[in-house]
Each structure stands twice: as structure tokens, then as C-alpha cells.
Amino acid sequence: DAKTTQPTSMDCAEGRAANLPCNHSTISGNEYVYWYRQIHSQGPQYIIHGLKNNETNEMASLIITEDRKSSTLILPHATLRDTAVYYCIVPSTDSWGKLQFGAGTQVVVTP
Amino acid sequence: DADVTQTPRNRITKTGKRIMLECSQTKGHDRMYWYRQDPGLGLRLIYYSFDVKDINKGEISDGYSVSRQAQAKFSLSLESAIPNQTALYFCATSDELPNEQFFGPGTRLTVL
């Protein structure tokens, strides 16, 4: 898997947008960027993934830079329930399904 | 009802005991996975199965074994539990998109 680098933690005010960065400078041309989150001691939850173009779903938006060396997960209107550890993962194409979770970013949404 | 269930949710056992953790799913997925998570760390893959006849070792399979009894059931066994296997264990499933995985609620295992 391409190595990813995320900040250890970040705070966000409730109702504001949360922008979570991820660096993946060694990503290969056909590798996707995936985002998961884990609310305290619960099972991780898939959020979104993308290859080149920006992606949006009901949970979040994913912005991938043109050179694909970094991406940003955007939670448009953070709520207290968005407090979680967020993982940015870039699985290699020869290890489908073998997700490697790093330490992630602890996001705390405050009232 | 939950799509991916794990039993037991909590278990305390002693060193040397055999333990089985069970995972069931109603999503109809062919692929199932077992992960462990240690405090403050990310998840690590123990075993995975892409169909009933397929079993593969993950990153940290030593000391563990698995059984895929049916499409819906995937069990993880610790033949002789040791204290450093104390962790939170998660089961996950996926369909033909293996990187979109659905996780169970976890089993907290403590080995004394």
C-alpha cells in the first residue's frame, strides 16, 4: 500500500466544515484513495473513495489534487456525532481487500 | 437487525485456553475478514476469505486459525490464548468491491 500521512488530531466546531488532509505522495496511477472512520471502539465505517476526480456522497466530499499526491476529506457541516478517528488508506492493486489502517486523525467536534 | 454480527461481544479468558470468536453476516457477501486492534493503534488484518473454499493469511496470522463454515459465517480461533492477544477483534465483509468493507461491532477479548 502507498504510505499515507495524516495529522494526529484536529478540532472542529459544530456546524462548520471539517477539512481532513492526507498525503500519499507515492501513490500509483491506478490506486484509489479510501476514507474510513471509527467512532470510539465501534467497527470502522466506509465513507468514500476516489481515483482522480472529486467525489461526493451523503456523508462527505473527497478532493484529490491533480498530481494525486494528496487529498482532503470534507465533512461539510460537522456534528458531534462526527467525532471519530478518520483513516486515509491507499490499497495497492495487488492486495485488494487487505486494508492497512494507520493511526488516522482523531477529529473532535466541539459544541 | 445488524448486517454483521459478532459473538461474544466481550470475553475474558485465561492463558492457554482455546477461544473461538464468531462472525455472521446477512449481507450476502462472499468476502470476509478478521482484524485486530490494539489500544491507540490502527487495525491489522489477521485472515481473510474470498469465498467458502478460500482462506488466506493476513499480516498477523501466527497464533490464530479460521474456519469458513458457510458464506455467512467466518470464525476465528485462538488455539492457546496468550496475554498479548488481548485486543479488540473486528470481522468485516465485502462484495466484489473488496476495499469497501462493512464491519461488525467488535469483540473485546482479554487474556489474563
XYZ file of C-alpha atoms in Angstrom:
223
model
C 0.000 0.000 0.000
C 1.097 3.522 -0.666
C 2.148 5.180 2.578
C -0.240 7.835 3.845
C 0.446 10.666 6.265
C -2.288 12.317 8.303
C -2.247 14.784 11.179
C -2.606 13.134 14.544
C -5.554 15.204 15.641
C -7.718 18.171 14.808
C -10.631 20.022 16.316
C -13.674 21.357 14.538
C -16.583 23.489 15.683
C -20.034 22.011 15.324
C -21.742 23.215 12.165
C -18.514 24.171 10.462
C -16.787 22.270 7.688
C -14.059 19.854 8.723
C -11.206 19.504 6.240
C -9.057 16.441 6.816
C -5.798 16.284 4.843
C -3.910 13.203 3.724
C -0.595 12.951 1.918
C 0.075 9.963 -0.322
C 2.997 11.055 -2.457
C 3.949 7.508 -3.548
C 0.509 6.666 -4.923
C 0.494 4.812 -8.241
C -1.602 5.833 -11.194
C -4.305 3.208 -10.711
C -4.533 3.230 -6.915
C -7.606 4.631 -5.242
C -7.839 6.730 -2.083
C -10.254 5.397 0.533
C -11.530 7.015 3.689
C -12.962 5.230 6.704
C -13.846 6.454 10.147
C -14.100 4.755 13.524
C -16.238 6.102 16.301
C -14.813 5.127 19.659
C -14.429 1.309 19.866
C -17.034 0.710 17.158
C -16.278 -1.006 13.877
C -14.825 1.208 11.165
C -17.256 2.706 8.683
C -16.538 3.235 4.992
C -17.002 6.870 3.960
C -15.901 7.465 0.389
C -13.236 6.687 -2.190
C -11.851 8.232 -5.353
C -9.248 7.912 -8.088
C -8.808 11.265 -9.794
C -11.995 13.253 -9.816
C -13.611 14.822 -6.817
C -16.285 12.677 -5.261
C -19.281 13.478 -3.098
C -21.812 11.346 -1.298
C -24.264 11.816 1.529
C -21.515 11.660 4.130
C -18.630 13.671 2.716
C -16.697 15.069 -0.212
C -13.286 13.944 -1.362
C -10.954 16.340 -3.129
C -7.891 14.807 -4.794
C -5.135 17.083 -6.096
C -4.300 16.988 -9.768
C -0.963 15.264 -9.139
C -2.804 12.820 -6.806
C -0.150 13.198 -4.125
C -2.628 14.423 -1.554
C -6.328 14.551 -0.812
C -8.774 16.208 1.542
C -11.879 14.723 3.086
C -14.507 17.349 3.746
C -17.318 16.943 6.251
C -19.483 19.877 5.177
C -21.377 20.518 8.399
C -19.699 18.706 11.266
C -21.873 17.387 14.072
C -20.918 15.969 17.455
C -21.548 12.505 16.023
C -18.700 13.053 13.571
C -16.199 12.839 16.415
C -14.092 9.835 15.396
C -10.749 8.656 14.089
C -10.559 9.119 10.334
C -8.356 6.837 8.256
C -6.985 7.603 4.813
C -5.994 4.372 3.030
C -4.457 3.710 -0.365
C -4.678 -0.045 -1.027
C -2.275 -1.424 -3.587
C -3.906 -3.009 -6.615
C -2.211 -6.347 -5.953
C -3.621 -6.609 -2.435
C -7.312 -5.997 -2.943
C -9.241 -6.178 0.300
C -6.147 -6.163 2.513
C -6.706 -2.753 4.026
C -3.891 -1.279 6.069
C -5.142 1.084 8.725
C -2.613 3.520 10.119
C -3.087 5.712 13.169
C -5.508 8.073 11.436
C -6.624 11.543 12.524
C -8.594 11.959 15.736
C -11.261 14.541 14.971
C -13.069 16.145 17.874
C -16.151 18.194 17.076
C -16.925 20.691 19.804
C -20.211 22.493 20.526
C -31.021 -6.199 12.683
C -27.306 -5.682 12.225
C -25.844 -6.871 8.923
C -22.625 -8.130 10.531
C -22.803 -9.645 13.995
C -20.054 -10.884 16.263
C -20.272 -13.146 19.272
C -19.332 -12.852 22.017
C -19.073 -9.072 22.384
C -16.837 -9.372 25.405
C -14.762 -12.273 26.654
C -12.296 -12.723 29.459
C -10.223 -15.871 29.416
C -7.034 -17.325 30.822
C -3.693 -18.044 29.234
C -3.674 -21.377 27.425
C -7.429 -21.595 26.834
C -8.898 -22.180 23.378
C -11.193 -19.408 22.267
C -13.489 -19.063 19.268
C -14.880 -15.785 18.033
C -17.763 -15.985 15.622
C -18.910 -13.714 12.849
C -22.157 -13.908 10.900
C -23.436 -11.705 8.108
C -26.719 -11.237 6.297
C -25.337 -9.057 3.510
C -24.822 -11.961 1.132
C -21.175 -11.036 0.639
C -18.622 -13.609 -0.435
C -15.612 -11.959 1.186
C -14.962 -11.908 4.905
C -12.097 -10.625 7.031
C -10.777 -10.719 10.587
C -8.827 -7.782 12.067
C -7.425 -6.995 15.472
C -6.946 -3.581 17.015
C -4.645 -2.787 19.882
C -5.196 0.314 22.032
C -4.359 3.511 20.183
C -3.400 1.682 17.011
C -4.994 1.011 13.664
C -6.444 -2.318 12.593
C -4.274 -5.186 11.402
C -5.518 -7.969 9.146
C -5.361 -11.489 10.591
C -7.079 -13.672 7.963
C -9.356 -13.183 5.012
C -11.554 -15.365 2.843
C -12.795 -14.514 -0.632
C -15.234 -17.419 -0.755
C -16.156 -20.539 1.179
C -13.226 -22.548 -0.179
C -10.667 -19.772 0.107
C -8.638 -18.904 3.222
C -5.666 -16.546 3.252
C -3.266 -15.345 5.901
C -3.090 -11.679 6.613
C -0.442 -9.542 8.245
C -0.504 -11.214 11.680
C -1.866 -14.771 11.419
C 0.513 -16.503 13.858
C -1.378 -17.898 16.840
C -4.734 -17.755 15.041
C -6.760 -20.029 12.802
C -10.027 -19.549 10.959
C -12.903 -21.562 9.602
C -15.341 -20.514 6.875
C -18.322 -22.722 7.645
C -20.630 -21.113 5.119
C -20.894 -17.977 3.043
C -22.400 -16.208 6.030
C -20.102 -17.483 8.793
C -16.406 -16.941 9.478
C -14.898 -17.987 12.801
C -11.578 -17.006 14.352
C -9.886 -19.325 16.836
C -7.081 -18.806 19.284
C -5.781 -22.307 19.929
C -3.907 -21.369 23.082
C -4.578 -17.798 24.123
C -1.755 -15.619 25.421
C -1.932 -12.186 27.088
C -0.605 -10.276 24.072
C -3.673 -11.414 22.148
C -5.713 -9.117 24.345
C -7.295 -6.779 21.821
C -10.439 -5.660 20.063
C -11.335 -8.024 17.215
C -13.377 -6.986 14.213
C -14.975 -9.007 11.480
C -15.731 -7.401 8.126
C -17.378 -8.338 4.841
C -17.292 -7.056 1.295
C -18.786 -7.839 -2.068
C -16.915 -7.620 -5.367
C -15.519 -4.268 -4.248
C -13.140 -5.636 -1.603
C -11.946 -2.270 -0.387
C -15.458 -1.233 0.662
C -15.796 -3.275 3.783
C -18.611 -3.460 6.311
C -17.501 -4.053 9.860
C -19.123 -5.764 12.786
C -19.368 -4.212 16.256
C -16.246 -5.957 17.542
C -15.330 -8.425 20.256
C -13.287 -7.241 23.185
C -11.038 -10.105 24.269
C -8.975 -10.072 27.443
C -6.463 -12.837 28.104
C -5.258 -12.989 31.701
